[in-house]
XYZ file of C-alpha atoms in Angstrom:
711
model
C -52.323 -14.723 -30.152
C -51.239 -11.764 -32.232
C -47.642 -11.169 -33.320
C -47.395 -8.163 -30.983
C -48.666 -10.175 -28.013
C -46.159 -12.943 -28.756
C -43.301 -10.426 -28.955
C -44.451 -8.894 -25.648
C -44.417 -12.288 -23.916
C -40.947 -12.979 -25.298
C -39.668 -9.635 -23.985
C -41.080 -10.403 -20.545
C -39.395 -13.813 -20.570
C -36.093 -12.260 -21.638
C -36.318 -9.698 -18.833
C -37.123 -12.406 -16.262
C -34.179 -14.515 -17.452
C -31.895 -11.451 -17.369
C -32.933 -10.493 -13.809
C -32.575 -14.085 -12.562
C -29.150 -14.378 -14.226
C -28.056 -11.092 -12.665
C -29.241 -12.185 -9.220
C -27.473 -15.526 -9.615
C -24.280 -13.764 -10.664
C -24.418 -11.333 -7.754
C -25.261 -14.017 -5.195
C -22.595 -16.305 -6.578
C -20.109 -13.390 -6.561
C -20.824 -12.654 -2.899
C -20.665 -16.331 -2.062
C -17.238 -16.601 -3.681
C -14.757 -15.231 -1.195
C -12.189 -13.146 -3.097
C -8.671 -14.533 -2.913
C -5.196 -13.406 -3.874
C -1.594 -14.597 -4.025
C 1.141 -13.824 -1.506
C 4.627 -14.274 -2.923
C 8.079 -12.818 -2.563
C 11.723 -13.436 -1.776
C 13.723 -14.181 1.380
C 17.341 -12.999 1.546
C 20.226 -12.318 3.930
C 19.885 -8.769 5.287
C 23.633 -8.107 4.985
C 24.573 -9.635 1.633
C 21.141 -9.762 -0.078
C 21.910 -13.378 -1.018
C 18.847 -15.592 -1.530
C 18.016 -18.037 1.264
C 16.855 -21.340 -0.227
C 14.756 -23.557 2.028
C 13.445 -20.786 4.298
C 10.040 -21.513 5.833
C 7.141 -19.090 5.351
C 3.980 -19.374 7.450
C 0.789 -17.350 7.638
C -0.011 -17.160 11.332
C -3.394 -17.709 12.968
C -4.838 -19.784 10.129
C -6.507 -23.184 10.448
C -4.984 -25.317 9.094
C -1.556 -23.648 8.928
C -0.824 -22.191 5.490
C 2.774 -21.898 4.363
C 5.511 -22.422 1.818
C 9.266 -23.031 1.454
C 11.574 -20.884 -0.662
C 13.145 -22.338 -3.794
C 16.817 -22.176 -4.844
C 16.376 -18.480 -5.734
C 14.787 -17.602 -2.391
C 11.310 -17.237 -3.937
C 8.071 -18.402 -2.347
C 4.414 -18.408 -3.405
C 1.185 -18.988 -1.452
C -1.991 -18.938 -3.564
C -5.723 -18.635 -2.872
C -5.399 -16.532 0.277
C -8.620 -14.790 1.264
C -8.369 -11.002 1.279
C -7.743 -9.464 4.682
C -4.922 -8.579 7.060
C -2.304 -11.144 8.074
C 0.888 -11.798 10.000
C 3.644 -13.725 8.227
C 6.479 -15.657 9.847
C 9.791 -16.304 8.061
C 12.381 -18.632 9.603
C 15.701 -20.140 8.524
C 18.293 -22.153 10.428
C 21.012 -19.868 11.838
C 18.910 -16.712 11.353
C 16.551 -14.829 13.640
C 12.892 -15.528 13.028
C 11.046 -12.627 11.407
C 7.361 -11.955 12.095
C 5.901 -9.297 9.798
C 2.623 -7.751 10.907
C 0.121 -5.557 9.079
C 0.320 -7.410 5.757
C -2.725 -6.379 3.740
C -4.005 -8.782 1.054
C -6.252 -7.131 -1.553
C -8.357 -8.733 -4.245
C -7.088 -6.684 -7.183
C -3.370 -6.820 -6.493
C -0.836 -9.502 -5.624
C 1.013 -9.075 -2.326
C 4.736 -9.196 -3.120
C 7.115 -9.186 -0.128
C 10.859 -8.739 0.281
C 11.862 -10.380 3.559
C 15.382 -9.927 4.971
C 16.699 -12.158 7.780
C 19.575 -11.367 10.128
C 22.115 -14.094 10.937
C 22.316 -14.955 14.646
C 23.841 -17.450 17.086
C 20.649 -17.990 19.076
C 18.071 -20.589 18.141
C 15.180 -18.673 19.687
C 15.820 -15.083 18.597
C 12.671 -13.512 17.210
C 12.028 -10.037 15.829
C 8.624 -8.511 15.098
C 8.427 -5.698 12.564
C 5.954 -3.700 10.556
C 6.458 -3.616 6.807
C 7.978 -5.831 4.176
C 11.680 -5.508 4.908
C 13.836 -5.820 7.954
C 13.597 -4.109 11.316
C 14.665 -0.468 11.600
C 17.154 -1.734 14.216
C 19.194 -3.131 11.338
C 19.519 0.417 9.983
C 20.240 2.134 13.321
C 19.641 1.005 16.937
C 18.036 4.296 18.068
C 15.725 7.024 16.745
C 14.858 5.171 13.528
C 11.439 4.388 12.046
C 10.412 2.121 9.182
C 7.766 3.886 7.061
C 5.579 1.301 5.367
C 3.155 1.802 2.510
C 0.377 0.338 4.647
C 0.992 2.956 7.366
C 1.055 5.823 4.882
C -2.305 4.743 3.489
C -3.921 4.036 6.875
C -2.695 6.824 9.157
C -5.042 9.828 9.022
C -4.008 13.369 8.022
C -0.931 12.179 6.093
C -2.270 12.931 2.575
C -0.362 9.772 1.524
C 2.867 11.668 2.276
C 5.652 9.909 4.254
C 6.884 13.286 5.544
C 3.510 13.949 7.180
C 3.521 10.388 8.533
C 6.649 11.227 10.562
C 4.688 13.904 12.413
C 2.899 11.166 14.350
C 6.229 10.188 15.931
C 7.785 11.602 19.086
C 10.113 14.601 18.764
C 8.712 15.645 15.383
C 6.618 18.747 14.725
C 5.096 20.234 11.590
C 6.399 23.748 10.983
C 3.090 24.751 9.314
C -0.198 22.945 8.637
C -0.061 23.946 4.967
C 3.258 22.166 4.391
C 5.206 19.024 5.263
C 8.283 20.769 6.700
C 9.738 18.583 9.469
C 11.101 20.168 12.635
C 13.028 17.408 14.447
C 13.906 17.870 18.130
C 13.747 21.661 17.912
C 15.748 21.980 14.677
C 14.757 23.928 11.580
C 13.395 21.826 8.681
C 16.457 23.067 6.773
C 18.666 20.841 8.942
C 17.353 17.576 7.472
C 18.190 15.800 4.197
C 16.136 13.956 1.564
C 17.519 10.809 -0.055
C 16.168 8.680 -2.889
C 17.574 5.171 -3.350
C 20.540 6.030 -1.142
C 21.694 9.353 -2.629
C 20.887 12.964 -1.772
C 18.468 14.841 -4.044
C 16.999 18.342 -4.270
C 13.772 19.193 -2.459
C 11.249 16.596 -3.801
C 8.072 18.523 -2.908
C 5.390 20.388 -4.810
C 4.724 24.060 -3.946
C 7.810 24.330 -1.741
C 6.739 27.833 -0.737
C 3.680 26.467 1.088
C 3.176 27.794 4.603
C 5.955 30.400 4.489
C 5.482 33.936 5.713
C 6.332 35.611 2.395
C 5.589 32.793 -0.080
C 9.274 32.191 -0.805
C 10.598 28.677 -1.335
C 12.126 26.482 1.360
C 14.964 23.989 1.058
C 13.307 20.844 2.433
C 9.517 21.171 2.561
C 6.415 21.792 0.494
C 2.719 21.128 0.139
C 3.036 17.434 -0.752
C 5.784 15.094 -1.929
C 6.395 14.590 -5.684
C 6.070 10.826 -5.418
C 2.944 8.742 -5.236
C 2.644 6.082 -2.556
C 2.122 3.623 -5.431
C 5.913 3.672 -5.963
C 7.125 3.682 -2.364
C 8.527 0.631 -0.649
C 9.398 0.571 3.044
C 11.399 3.756 3.631
C 13.296 4.924 6.696
C 13.195 8.065 8.806
C 16.206 8.693 11.059
C 16.579 11.283 13.822
C 19.824 12.723 15.232
C 22.426 9.991 15.783
C 22.320 8.176 12.450
C 25.266 5.937 11.426
C 28.194 6.895 9.186
C 26.277 5.807 6.084
C 24.368 9.112 6.262
C 25.789 12.628 6.063
C 25.144 16.326 5.395
C 22.390 16.506 8.000
C 22.036 17.833 11.539
C 18.542 16.716 12.492
C 17.324 13.837 10.348
C 17.257 11.903 7.087
C 14.279 10.858 4.980
C 15.609 7.761 3.198
C 13.053 6.892 0.500
C 13.093 3.525 -1.273
C 11.176 2.511 -4.404
C 9.439 -0.808 -4.821
C 9.761 -3.059 -7.842
C 6.875 -3.706 -10.173
C 5.142 -7.074 -10.388
C 7.417 -9.344 -12.443
C 4.762 -11.979 -13.194
C 1.486 -10.266 -14.118
C 0.161 -6.893 -15.243
C -1.694 -4.807 -12.666
C -3.423 -1.427 -12.897
C -4.465 0.793 -10.023
C -6.528 3.989 -9.930
C -7.441 6.042 -6.893
C -8.984 9.436 -6.233
C -8.772 11.550 -3.131
C -8.343 15.016 -1.726
C -4.765 15.193 -3.046
C -5.429 14.089 -6.607
C -6.296 11.532 -9.248
C -3.723 8.757 -9.249
C -3.197 6.002 -11.858
C -0.469 3.341 -11.864
C 0.570 0.417 -14.060
C 3.082 -2.347 -13.440
C 4.081 -5.682 -14.843
C 6.752 -7.800 -16.527
C 8.565 -6.873 -19.732
C 8.693 -10.507 -20.748
C 7.629 -13.922 -19.479
C 11.190 -15.096 -20.057
C 12.780 -12.821 -17.408
C 12.074 -11.158 -14.057
C 12.481 -7.650 -15.475
C 9.559 -5.406 -14.506
C 8.282 -1.853 -14.709
C 6.215 0.370 -12.419
C 4.865 3.770 -13.486
C 2.503 6.313 -11.964
C 0.848 9.593 -12.981
C -0.990 11.961 -10.655
C -2.925 15.203 -11.141
C -4.125 17.371 -8.268
C -7.786 17.496 -7.321
C -7.495 21.215 -6.571
C -6.118 21.785 -10.066
C -9.108 20.018 -11.597
C -11.547 22.035 -9.504
C -9.776 25.296 -10.395
C -9.927 24.416 -14.095
C -13.680 23.868 -13.670
C -14.028 27.389 -12.292
C -14.561 26.410 -8.656
C -13.452 29.185 -6.288
C -11.003 27.915 -3.669
C -10.357 31.055 -1.641
C -7.563 33.547 -2.314
C -5.123 30.965 -3.652
C -5.331 28.600 -6.627
C -3.083 25.527 -6.486
C -2.374 22.897 -9.136
C 0.246 20.187 -9.599
C 0.993 17.047 -11.556
C 3.760 14.457 -11.385
C 5.040 11.290 -13.037
C 7.353 8.617 -11.616
C 8.690 5.220 -12.644
C 10.946 2.396 -11.512
C 12.360 -0.280 -13.838
C 14.043 -3.390 -12.427
C 16.280 -5.619 -14.557
C 17.824 -8.602 -12.729
C 20.503 -10.601 -14.519
C 21.902 -14.049 -13.854
C 25.555 -13.062 -13.366
C 25.815 -9.251 -13.564
C 23.538 -8.445 -10.622
C 20.418 -6.299 -10.595
C 20.011 -2.978 -12.429
C 17.269 -0.457 -11.716
C 16.364 2.756 -13.515
C 14.140 5.282 -11.773
C 12.789 8.772 -12.178
C 10.412 11.301 -10.663
C 9.230 14.643 -11.999
C 6.622 17.216 -11.114
C 5.297 20.683 -11.850
C 3.286 22.863 -9.495
C 1.855 26.359 -9.375
C 0.043 28.499 -6.850
C -1.431 31.925 -7.502
C -2.405 34.292 -4.695
C -4.752 37.195 -5.420
C -4.982 40.120 -3.029
C -8.363 41.440 -1.974
C -9.124 44.817 -3.494
C -10.241 46.162 -0.116
C -7.385 47.571 1.992
C -9.423 47.216 5.201
C -9.032 43.436 4.851
C -5.233 43.568 4.727
C -3.657 42.151 7.855
C -0.198 41.045 6.702
C 2.216 42.306 4.067
C 1.320 39.385 1.809
C -2.355 40.433 1.823
C -1.676 43.358 -0.535
C 0.272 41.312 -3.098
C -0.636 39.349 -6.201
C 1.871 36.495 -6.112
C 2.540 33.860 -8.762
C 4.805 30.947 -7.852
C 5.713 28.004 -10.059
C 8.091 25.131 -9.483
C 9.583 22.279 -11.502
C 11.517 19.333 -10.069
C 12.907 16.159 -11.570
C 15.292 13.305 -10.832
C 16.690 10.461 -12.940
C 18.899 7.688 -11.647
C 20.112 4.122 -11.767
C 21.360 1.526 -9.300
C 23.457 -1.588 -9.666
C 23.514 -4.274 -6.984
C 26.133 -6.989 -7.421
C 26.660 -9.978 -5.102
C 30.365 -10.615 -4.531
C 30.868 -14.252 -3.639
C 28.548 -15.563 -0.944
C 29.310 -13.018 1.777
C 29.434 -9.558 0.203
C 27.361 -7.182 -1.883
C 28.404 -4.080 -3.807
C 25.794 -1.415 -4.565
C 26.318 1.652 -6.743
C 23.828 4.458 -7.319
C 23.845 7.525 -9.564
C 21.163 10.202 -9.709
C 20.770 13.627 -11.272
C 18.162 15.927 -9.735
C 17.227 19.524 -10.503
C 14.831 22.148 -9.186
C 13.622 25.489 -10.537
C 11.431 27.987 -8.660
C 10.098 31.270 -10.015
C 8.171 33.873 -8.038
C 6.679 37.236 -9.051
C 5.210 39.614 -6.486
C 3.086 42.585 -7.621
C 2.120 44.978 -4.826
C -1.070 47.027 -4.605
C -0.403 50.637 -3.654
C -2.875 52.751 -1.684
C -4.792 53.476 -4.908
C -5.035 49.719 -5.620
C -2.648 49.985 -8.561
C -0.269 47.031 -9.062
C 3.470 47.597 -9.091
C 6.046 44.858 -9.714
C 8.397 44.883 -6.724
C 9.577 41.332 -6.151
C 11.165 38.792 -8.490
C 12.754 35.557 -7.362
C 14.487 32.812 -9.316
C 16.095 29.753 -7.716
C 17.811 26.941 -9.605
C 19.545 23.977 -7.981
C 21.156 20.864 -9.421
C 22.696 17.826 -7.751
C 24.636 15.025 -9.416
C 25.014 12.334 -6.764
C 27.140 9.192 -6.881
C 27.305 6.534 -4.170
C 29.093 3.215 -3.991
C 28.968 0.932 -0.922
C 30.739 -2.368 -0.392
C 29.215 -4.521 2.343
C 31.270 -7.473 3.560
C 30.049 -10.026 6.085
C 33.330 -11.085 7.725
C 31.533 -13.771 9.743
C 28.183 -14.187 11.467
C 29.180 -11.592 14.105
C 31.118 -9.032 12.081
C 30.105 -6.814 9.183
C 32.106 -4.113 7.421
C 30.668 -1.291 5.295
C 32.969 0.864 3.170
C 31.470 3.598 1.028
C 32.049 6.750 -0.951
C 29.594 9.532 -1.781
C 30.177 12.362 -4.237
C 27.575 15.069 -4.764
C 28.153 17.937 -7.189
C 25.932 20.844 -6.116
C 25.305 23.855 -8.373
C 23.164 26.911 -7.691
C 21.822 29.914 -9.557
C 19.912 32.410 -7.417
C 18.396 35.802 -7.975
C 16.128 37.837 -5.704
C 15.100 41.446 -6.175
C 13.315 43.708 -3.694
C 13.141 47.199 -5.143
C 11.609 48.828 -2.079
C 14.434 47.785 0.262
C 17.086 47.636 -2.455
C 18.161 44.216 -1.241
C 19.218 41.554 -3.725
C 20.382 37.964 -3.661
C 22.457 36.977 -6.630
C 24.921 34.201 -7.281
C 26.029 31.387 -9.519
C 28.308 28.652 -8.265
C 28.689 25.396 -6.436
C 31.091 22.616 -5.643
C 31.553 18.927 -4.946
C 30.715 17.438 -1.560
C 33.081 14.486 -1.051
C 32.086 11.968 1.648
C 33.981 8.708 2.250
C 32.837 6.577 5.191
C 33.429 3.291 6.973
C 31.390 1.360 9.547
C 32.117 -1.829 11.464
C 29.386 -3.780 13.240
C 30.334 -6.394 15.811
C 27.820 -8.639 17.602
C 28.782 -10.360 20.823
C 26.198 -13.104 20.699
C 22.662 -11.805 21.092
C 23.555 -9.674 24.112
C 25.618 -6.805 22.705
C 25.974 -5.093 19.345
C 28.691 -2.474 18.759
C 28.812 -0.083 15.798
C 31.897 2.038 15.165
C 32.037 4.363 12.175
C 33.655 7.420 10.695
C 32.661 9.870 7.975
C 34.663 12.664 6.362
C 33.096 15.590 4.499
C 34.892 18.042 2.217
C 33.225 20.812 0.197
C 35.337 21.997 -2.731
C 33.342 25.249 -3.048
C 35.160 26.820 -0.089
C 37.457 23.970 1.066
C 35.504 23.442 4.314
C 35.755 20.022 5.963
C 34.379 17.948 8.794
C 35.668 14.799 10.570
C 32.740 12.851 12.025
C 33.081 9.839 14.367
C 29.967 7.721 15.039
C 29.427 4.964 17.624
C 26.611 2.987 19.231
C 26.145 0.230 21.815
C 23.005 -1.885 21.983
C 22.347 -4.318 24.862
C 19.620 -6.972 24.799
C 18.168 -8.197 28.089
C 15.635 -10.885 29.050
C 11.918 -10.205 28.746
C 12.336 -8.422 25.384
C 14.224 -5.415 26.704
C 16.853 -3.364 24.924
C 19.142 -0.534 26.083
C 21.088 1.555 23.551
C 23.582 4.398 23.700
C 24.616 6.275 20.547
C 26.917 9.187 19.770
C 27.658 11.036 16.568
C 29.246 14.210 15.286
C 27.206 15.506 12.364
C 27.466 18.496 10.053
C 25.560 20.244 7.288
C 26.296 22.726 4.527
C 24.773 26.192 4.681
C 21.746 27.329 2.712
C 22.711 28.723 -0.721
C 21.086 32.077 0.117
C 23.662 32.495 2.878
C 26.614 31.787 0.585
C 25.405 34.158 -2.149
C 23.962 37.025 -0.091
C 24.678 40.447 -1.609
C 26.286 42.470 1.163
C 26.975 46.188 1.255
C 30.655 46.946 0.804
C 31.295 43.904 -1.373
C 31.712 41.436 1.490
C 30.862 37.773 0.971
C 29.672 34.767 2.966
C 31.103 32.187 0.575
C 33.737 31.124 3.141
C 31.167 29.855 5.657
C 31.987 26.359 6.876
C 29.752 23.501 8.008
C 27.428 23.885 10.972
C 28.235 20.985 13.313
C 26.698 19.217 16.269
C 27.537 16.590 18.871
C 24.590 14.210 19.384
C 24.050 11.743 22.243
C 20.991 9.490 22.699
C 20.176 6.997 25.459
C 17.252 4.724 24.558
C 15.265 2.016 26.357
C 12.808 -0.316 24.666
C 10.544 -3.085 25.959
C 8.139 -5.269 24.012
C 4.952 -6.626 25.565
C 3.748 -9.807 23.964
C 3.543 -9.566 20.192
C 1.710 -6.267 19.884
C 2.829 -3.561 22.304
C 6.125 -1.735 22.431
C 7.301 0.883 24.948
C 10.152 3.190 23.997
C 11.867 6.033 25.820
C 14.739 8.232 24.643
C 16.789 10.994 26.276
C 18.845 13.093 23.871
C 21.257 16.033 23.863
C 22.544 17.987 20.871
C 25.298 20.615 21.133
C 25.497 22.776 18.000
C 28.504 24.892 17.074
C 29.969 26.774 14.091
C 26.514 28.272 13.517
C 26.453 31.331 11.181
C 25.693 34.550 13.102
C 26.280 38.273 12.593
C 29.527 39.525 14.142
C 27.733 42.274 16.047
C 27.151 42.540 19.798
C 23.725 44.030 19.085
C 22.540 41.251 16.759
C 20.478 38.227 17.802
C 20.470 36.633 14.317
C 21.241 32.920 14.014
C 20.977 30.671 10.965
C 19.281 28.082 13.228
C 16.084 30.147 12.961
C 16.127 30.598 9.195
C 13.499 28.870 7.047
C 13.023 30.916 3.865
C 14.253 34.349 2.814
C 17.771 35.748 2.847
C 20.245 37.880 4.802
C 22.168 41.064 3.983
C 24.895 40.856 6.641
C 28.355 39.381 6.842
C 28.198 36.108 8.774
C 30.773 34.136 10.765
C 30.737 30.568 12.154
C 30.746 31.622 15.827
C 27.183 30.825 16.941
C 26.077 27.975 19.179
C 22.902 26.144 20.108
C 21.659 23.224 22.167
C 18.655 20.934 21.988
C 17.733 18.404 24.657
C 14.663 16.484 25.691
C 12.794 13.338 26.691
C 10.602 11.245 24.371
C 8.260 8.452 25.467
C 6.222 6.355 23.060
C 3.740 3.468 23.353
C 2.748 1.640 20.192
C 0.601 -1.349 19.259
C 0.813 -3.102 15.914
C -2.370 -3.616 13.914
C -3.554 -6.808 15.630
C -6.940 -7.604 17.126
C -8.563 -5.254 14.599
C -6.988 -2.064 16.002
C -3.708 -0.170 16.291
C -2.425 2.551 18.610
C 0.441 5.034 18.752
C 0.720 7.444 21.696
C 3.757 9.557 22.503
C 4.878 12.594 24.423
C 7.912 14.857 24.058
C 9.338 17.440 26.435
C 12.188 19.454 24.950
C 14.175 22.682 24.881
C 15.842 24.334 21.870
C 18.186 27.260 22.564
C 20.635 29.384 20.589
C 23.190 32.148 21.139
C 23.702 34.914 18.581
C 26.250 37.703 18.241
C 24.949 39.455 21.360
C 25.897 36.496 23.546
C 22.366 36.071 24.926
C 20.791 32.609 25.046
C 17.257 32.565 23.639
C 14.583 30.096 22.563
C 14.942 29.115 18.919
C 12.121 29.671 16.475
C 11.214 25.976 16.774
C 11.221 25.602 20.553
C 7.678 24.425 21.241
C 8.626 22.812 24.607
C 6.179 19.888 24.317
C 4.428 17.625 21.797
C 1.681 15.066 22.466
C 0.408 12.744 19.735
C -2.364 10.176 19.800
C -3.038 8.090 16.701
C -5.259 5.063 16.482
C -7.735 3.159 14.424
C -10.122 0.220 14.434
C -11.728 -1.933 11.792
C -15.342 -3.075 12.088
C -16.719 -6.134 10.269
C -20.266 -7.164 9.471
C -19.817 -10.602 7.994
C -18.933 -13.873 9.662
C -15.605 -14.518 7.958
C -14.347 -11.009 8.917
C -12.751 -10.539 5.521
C -14.999 -9.081 2.879
C -16.853 -6.136 4.448
C -14.764 -3.757 6.516
C -15.258 -0.239 7.834
C -12.095 1.418 9.144
C -12.138 4.435 11.451
C -8.835 6.214 12.152
C -7.994 9.407 14.039
C -4.954 11.504 14.858
C -4.710 14.256 17.484
C -1.774 16.544 18.243
C -1.339 18.977 21.113
C 1.916 20.931 21.122
C 3.472 24.212 22.122
C 3.622 27.006 19.575
C 6.716 28.136 17.703
C 8.378 31.500 18.369
C 8.098 34.726 16.405
C 9.983 38.005 16.421
C 7.413 40.721 17.256
C 6.537 43.165 14.477
C 6.896 46.900 15.161
C 3.392 48.011 14.196
C 4.039 51.780 14.226
C 7.226 51.506 12.178
C 5.485 49.174 9.734
C 2.690 51.677 9.175
C 5.176 54.453 8.472
C 7.232 52.282 6.090
C 4.165 50.805 4.421
C 5.658 47.319 4.665
């Protein structure tokens, strides 16, 4: 045999060995069922004290798999096959918690924070979605827990918790291009964003998205400046929220950040329609529980635009970075340090063919860029065995710039519009929570938010300008007392005071709720609250002919009443119905019997009239919702809303508000299909969301006058 023949035989043998080894590796890999660890902490929902000796069980497993928490409240269950599970946490003297929709993945540990509520009953059981406590512990009515698992699974959310809320009853999207939330007929401007318990500036990219004239909004945008990789279970509250929350008429988006893995390093990368997303987390040291979590994201549209791909008339790009650092100590409590920041830009190019112009915007070249950032820290300190004291500080800032160049009839560009908007908020919050006994809890808190603005808008054609620099401190002390009469009745009584140093306006706001529990898993709740909100900065700083000013405008206020009924069926279905009424007053209007203007209809833009707090409005409706947790390989959420939203301007005539759509129907559902026997490794998920709702209102455009004016 020649040397070449021998070498050829050796190569064939090597190839055969390589192929057989590869097949063995692949077959062995498929035969090995991927597993992961479930671990976490169990604590008292009121004091955040660790519960040692709590029992943790993974339901519907044979044999039963479980664990018991150690002296620090920690538990660990290893070698759990990947899949979806329900976990039961129980502790003597506390209600049993069953957490559904727990997803175990091969590349990432499942770390849970489970909070139990103290109770007198030995058989009380609560079923929730997510890793924390029930939304009932936040507020008995109109409150939703937003879990990471829901945000990832629900369709058409773009991994955005704001868009997730649009699957709920009473909530409508003000425009498909943006995540502006119209709650029960209110403008998106009437809600408030919070991060880790304090108010921040608008945390959204391209906050001019979906507006008529491409100007920025106060509370919406294309997508949130925060990846789902950082979000823990957050809360969305409508209308009658407790005294802990303020400066809002319609709702609060209360975002919480999760802690990084304190035991091992993990890296995650994902790509989608929104963008490329990479995250890293892990411990700082094996000697402590301190951990970090960081994420960077760059928009897919920005990448495609940079590659020269045409994406219609508008080019959009954004990027953001966020982090959360957790440092627990043995005696000084837990410290966290967090931050988010993002930049975005969209450029609109007008067609150079005037026959294609349909709206005013169509003849403009518009460049809009935005920058937003927030830095903050929290300190959580247990006080004895029955109290906890939490303090939060955050600084957030926002800058928007817009340039509008208009094409004249000869297709020559002329710079007509320039907008600059700067906003800063320094927010401080401290809350002392004392459990007086198993039936009584007292919350005392203080919020201080320094708000500063710098605005400039120029419209040469109409000679209208918006210009102003100023701000003030919003001071908000509050108190809330919760009293449970066994497991039958829970009473919440609270009070909040708001004072704005900018113009010395104030608001006294009582809050109260009653929640009755009946046999067969039924609950009846009644809640009332007086709420108020500051005006938009463009109203305060409007440039008015004659030198008049709107800086003296006070809060817009509203009485809110909600009656809610809830019934659970088995361990999966839940039926909920709510009737609500909101009476708005002190709404800014024009003091003119011929004017129909009301600030309730304002989204973006500005005014050029003197305003007074004499307007009114009312919103009322019925919401019915049927939901099923993700059990039996499928989930379901169906709801319907019938509502009215009215206002009265200076002319004294009651009209539909801009956001009165009259009805909303949502149907969201999904199912997972398996094609292996253990129903764990190979899954195909199909999810769908459908919405049918009434349209919003518009003021008709005078076509003939517009043609003459050329605008």
